[in-house]
Short mmCIF file of C-alpha atoms in Angstrom, two decimals:
data_model
loop_
_atom_site.label_atom_id
_atom_site.label_comp_id
_atom_site.label_asym_id
_atom_site.label_seq_id
_atom_site.Cartn_x
_atom_site.Cartn_y
_atom_site.Cartn_z
CA UNK A 1 -0.53 -48.08 58.21
CA UNK A 2 -2.43 -44.71 58.54
CA UNK A 3 0.34 -42.97 57.49
CA UNK A 4 0.80 -44.68 54.16
CA UNK A 5 -2.69 -44.43 53.58
CA UNK A 6 -2.59 -40.54 54.11
CA UNK A 7 0.48 -40.38 51.87
CA UNK A 8 -1.59 -42.61 49.18
CA UNK A 9 -4.21 -40.36 49.55
CA UNK A 10 -2.23 -37.49 49.05
CA UNK A 11 -0.37 -38.97 45.78
CA UNK A 12 -4.05 -39.58 44.50
CA UNK A 13 -5.04 -35.96 45.03
CA UNK A 14 -1.68 -34.97 43.45
CA UNK A 15 -2.23 -37.54 40.41
CA UNK A 16 -5.86 -36.39 40.07
CA UNK A 17 -4.56 -32.77 39.91
CA UNK A 18 -2.00 -33.80 37.32
CA UNK A 19 -4.55 -35.36 35.52
CA UNK A 20 -7.17 -32.59 35.63
CA UNK A 21 -4.95 -29.65 34.87
CA UNK A 22 -4.30 -30.30 31.47
CA UNK A 23 -7.87 -31.11 30.70
CA UNK A 24 -8.98 -27.95 32.14
CA UNK A 25 -6.27 -26.02 30.17
CA UNK A 26 -7.50 -27.64 26.95
CA UNK A 27 -10.97 -26.86 27.62
CA UNK A 28 -9.89 -23.15 28.18
CA UNK A 29 -8.08 -23.29 24.96
CA UNK A 30 -11.05 -24.74 22.86
CA UNK A 31 -13.41 -22.23 24.79
CA UNK A 32 -11.02 -19.36 23.64
CA UNK A 33 -10.87 -20.47 20.17
CA UNK A 34 -14.68 -20.89 19.94
CA UNK A 35 -15.16 -17.30 21.33
CA UNK A 36 -12.36 -15.81 19.07
CA UNK A 37 -14.16 -17.48 15.99
CA UNK A 38 -17.55 -16.11 17.04
CA UNK A 39 -16.30 -12.45 17.83
CA UNK A 40 -15.06 -10.93 14.41
CA UNK A 41 -14.68 -7.19 15.00
CA UNK A 42 -18.20 -5.50 14.46
CA UNK A 43 -19.06 -1.65 14.43
CA UNK A 44 -21.31 -1.27 17.60
CA UNK A 45 -21.38 -5.03 18.26
CA UNK A 46 -23.89 -5.35 15.16
CA UNK A 47 -22.18 -4.44 11.69
CA UNK A 48 -19.29 -6.58 9.88
CA UNK A 49 -16.61 -5.17 7.99
CA UNK A 50 -15.46 -8.67 6.30
CA UNK A 51 -17.84 -8.21 3.21
CA UNK A 52 -17.28 -4.29 2.92
CA UNK A 53 -16.48 -3.83 -0.87
CA UNK A 54 -14.63 -0.70 -2.12
CA UNK A 55 -16.18 -0.34 -5.92
CA UNK A 56 -13.86 2.36 -6.70
CA UNK A 57 -10.45 0.90 -6.81
CA UNK A 58 -8.54 4.53 -6.74
CA UNK A 59 -10.17 4.99 -3.25
CA UNK A 60 -9.00 1.69 -1.72
CA UNK A 61 -6.34 3.27 0.10
CA UNK A 62 -8.07 6.13 1.50
CA UNK A 63 -11.18 4.71 2.51
CA UNK A 64 -10.14 2.67 5.93
CA UNK A 65 -12.64 -0.07 6.63
CA UNK A 66 -11.10 -3.53 6.64
CA UNK A 67 -8.57 -5.28 8.97
CA UNK A 68 -6.76 -3.47 11.43
CA UNK A 69 -9.02 -0.37 10.66
CA UNK A 70 -12.27 -2.47 11.71
CA UNK A 71 -13.16 -1.27 15.15
CA UNK A 72 -16.20 -1.52 17.77
CA UNK A 73 -16.53 1.88 18.21
CA UNK A 74 -16.00 5.06 15.96
CA UNK A 75 -13.91 6.68 18.73
CA UNK A 76 -10.03 5.42 18.94
CA UNK A 77 -8.85 8.79 20.42
CA UNK A 78 -5.67 8.29 17.70
CA UNK A 79 -3.32 11.36 16.98
CA UNK A 80 -4.44 11.66 13.19
CA UNK A 81 -3.44 15.17 12.52
CA UNK A 82 0.16 14.96 13.71
CA UNK A 83 1.36 14.17 10.28
CA UNK A 84 0.04 14.58 6.54
CA UNK A 85 -1.79 11.72 5.33
CA UNK A 86 -2.08 10.37 8.88
CA UNK A 87 -5.67 10.55 8.71
CA UNK A 88 -6.14 8.38 6.16
CA UNK A 89 -6.14 5.36 8.48
CA UNK A 90 -8.33 6.62 10.52
CA UNK A 91 -11.35 4.04 10.16
CA UNK A 92 -13.78 5.93 7.87
CA UNK A 93 -17.04 5.86 10.24
CA UNK A 94 -14.58 7.62 12.76
CA UNK A 95 -13.89 10.16 10.24
CA UNK A 96 -17.70 10.42 9.51
CA UNK A 97 -18.52 11.16 13.29
CA UNK A 98 -15.84 13.56 13.36
CA UNK A 99 -16.97 15.99 10.49
CA UNK A 100 -20.32 16.16 12.51
CA UNK A 101 -18.50 18.00 15.33
CA UNK A 102 -18.77 21.24 12.91
CA UNK A 103 -19.94 24.68 13.90
CA UNK A 104 -18.49 25.75 17.17
CA UNK A 105 -21.31 24.70 19.51
CA UNK A 106 -20.72 20.91 18.64
CA UNK A 107 -16.95 20.89 18.44
CA UNK A 108 -15.39 18.49 20.83
CA UNK A 109 -18.67 16.64 21.34
CA UNK A 110 -17.57 13.17 20.06
CA UNK A 111 -19.81 11.23 22.19
CA UNK A 112 -22.82 12.79 20.85
CA UNK A 113 -21.59 12.57 17.18
CA UNK A 114 -20.94 8.84 17.89
CA UNK A 115 -24.37 8.47 19.17
CA UNK A 116 -25.76 10.19 15.77
CA UNK A 117 -23.50 7.93 13.75
CA UNK A 118 -24.90 4.73 15.83
CA UNK A 119 -28.59 6.04 15.28
CA UNK A 120 -27.89 6.55 11.56
CA UNK A 121 -26.49 3.20 10.87
CA UNK A 122 -29.75 1.81 12.07
CA UNK A 123 -31.82 3.71 10.34
CA UNK A 124 -30.01 3.18 7.19
CA UNK A 125 -30.02 -0.75 7.91
CA UNK A 126 -33.96 0.06 8.52
CA UNK A 127 -34.33 1.66 5.04
CA UNK A 128 -32.09 -0.53 3.05
CA UNK A 129 -31.48 -4.03 4.40
CA UNK A 130 -28.11 -3.77 3.55
CA UNK A 131 -24.77 -3.52 6.02
CA UNK A 132 -24.93 0.24 6.49
CA UNK A 133 -21.24 0.23 6.32
CA UNK A 134 -21.41 -0.32 3.17
CA UNK A 135 -23.85 2.32 2.22
CA UNK A 136 -21.61 4.87 3.96
CA UNK A 137 -18.75 3.68 1.85
CA UNK A 138 -20.75 3.68 -1.24
CA UNK A 139 -21.89 7.34 -0.50
CA UNK A 140 -18.14 8.66 -0.12
CA UNK A 141 -17.50 7.23 -3.28
CA UNK A 142 -20.36 8.65 -5.05
CA UNK A 143 -20.20 12.06 -3.73
CA UNK A 144 -16.21 13.00 -4.22
CA UNK A 145 -16.04 15.29 -6.95
CA UNK A 146 -13.53 13.95 -9.29
CA UNK A 147 -12.30 17.57 -11.13
CA UNK A 148 -12.30 20.95 -9.53
CA UNK A 149 -11.04 24.29 -10.77
CA UNK A 150 -8.60 26.50 -9.12
CA UNK A 151 -7.64 29.92 -9.67
CA UNK A 152 -4.76 30.98 -11.77
CA UNK A 153 -2.96 34.06 -12.57
CA UNK A 154 -1.75 37.10 -10.75
CA UNK A 155 -2.36 40.83 -10.43
CA UNK A 156 -5.97 41.01 -10.95
CA UNK A 157 -6.33 38.53 -13.85
CA UNK A 158 -7.97 35.66 -12.48
CA UNK A 159 -9.26 32.77 -14.44
CA UNK A 160 -10.00 29.46 -13.63
CA UNK A 161 -8.25 26.43 -14.66
CA UNK A 162 -9.83 22.63 -13.99
CA UNK A 163 -7.81 20.23 -12.14
CA UNK A 164 -8.10 16.51 -11.38
CA UNK A 165 -8.56 15.74 -7.94
CA UNK A 166 -6.31 13.41 -5.78
CA UNK A 167 -8.32 10.42 -4.23
CA UNK A 168 -7.59 11.58 -0.90
CA UNK A 169 -9.19 15.06 -1.02
CA UNK A 170 -12.09 13.17 -2.81
CA UNK A 171 -12.55 11.36 0.24
CA UNK A 172 -12.07 14.25 2.36
CA UNK A 173 -14.42 16.54 0.29
CA UNK A 174 -17.13 13.85 0.07
CA UNK A 175 -17.20 13.66 3.92
CA UNK A 176 -17.58 17.43 4.33
CA UNK A 177 -20.49 17.38 1.62
CA UNK A 178 -22.28 14.49 3.15
CA UNK A 179 -21.97 16.28 6.81
CA UNK A 180 -22.87 19.69 5.29
CA UNK A 181 -25.72 18.39 3.72
CA UNK A 182 -27.21 16.38 6.62
CA UNK A 183 -26.29 19.63 9.07
CA UNK A 184 -28.34 22.04 6.56
CA UNK A 185 -31.09 19.57 6.23
CA UNK A 186 -31.76 18.90 10.02
CA UNK A 187 -31.33 22.80 10.98
CA UNK A 188 -34.53 24.34 12.17
CA UNK A 189 -36.25 21.13 11.09
CA UNK A 190 -38.33 18.47 13.29
CA UNK A 191 -36.28 15.70 11.66
CA UNK A 192 -33.45 14.75 13.78
CA UNK A 193 -29.61 14.56 12.77
CA UNK A 194 -29.59 10.98 12.49
CA UNK A 195 -32.56 10.79 10.27
CA UNK A 196 -31.22 13.73 7.94
CA UNK A 197 -27.75 12.06 7.85
CA UNK A 198 -29.25 8.43 6.90
CA UNK A 199 -31.21 9.96 4.34
CA UNK A 200 -28.27 12.04 2.77
CA UNK A 201 -26.18 8.92 2.85
CA UNK A 202 -28.67 6.59 1.25
CA UNK A 203 -29.45 9.19 -1.33
CA UNK A 204 -25.90 9.64 -2.21
CA UNK A 205 -25.34 5.91 -2.20
CA UNK A 206 -27.82 5.53 -4.66
CA UNK A 207 -26.45 8.58 -6.54
CA UNK A 208 -29.77 10.20 -6.57
CA UNK A 209 -29.72 14.00 -7.12
CA UNK A 210 -32.10 14.47 -4.00
CA UNK A 211 -28.60 14.20 -1.84
CA UNK A 212 -26.89 17.47 -1.12
CA UNK A 213 -23.40 16.09 -1.64
CA UNK A 214 -24.38 14.60 -5.19
CA UNK A 215 -25.92 17.86 -6.32
CA UNK A 216 -22.62 19.85 -5.06
CA UNK A 217 -20.22 17.48 -6.66
CA UNK A 218 -22.16 17.53 -10.10
CA UNK A 219 -22.29 21.50 -9.68
CA UNK A 220 -18.29 21.60 -9.06
CA UNK A 221 -17.65 18.98 -11.94
CA UNK A 222 -19.72 21.14 -14.38
CA UNK A 223 -18.03 24.32 -13.49
CA UNK A 224 -14.71 23.07 -13.90
CA UNK A 225 -15.89 21.04 -17.12
CA UNK A 226 -16.55 24.62 -18.56
CA UNK A 227 -13.11 25.91 -17.34
CA UNK A 228 -10.91 23.21 -18.94
#
């Protein structure tokens, strides 16, 4: 009698396990699904990429902030210099961080650049109450020159010829101008780099001529207009 009792007990246990296991699995699945829904990719765990709007149709392919290019940190360690145009797929905020590492003493200090960008986004959010990634995108769209002048002619006869600027170069140039403006503003100044960069980006996004990048862009376009 005891043996059968033991067996039935074991069977009970087995049946319990059999019954319980799928329940646990389904719970886990549900939990996982819920978590998946909750954690969309947000920059620094805060700023969403979903509602970012690129208002210039020509730059949509060259400002990477949607879909696969949404990252938690602007630090992907990708090999973006291996091939021409590869850097177009580098997340746009990471490109901004990389342009901050200029002037020899800062080269290679990407963690510092990432932290500056993080503080910058916080400041932008305080200043504008918008998604700071959207402000960055708008600033880049507004501060890339659309026309430039190149040097034409050989043997000492140099004249400038106006040329259109490709969308990719517009993005690259905008990043360069924004970073340069912020660097010059914060040099020998009490203001931190993050504050200067935030101010530069906000002004550029508004199209205000207080921004170094906007001023330079207007100057470049004016010079090329006179050389048409």
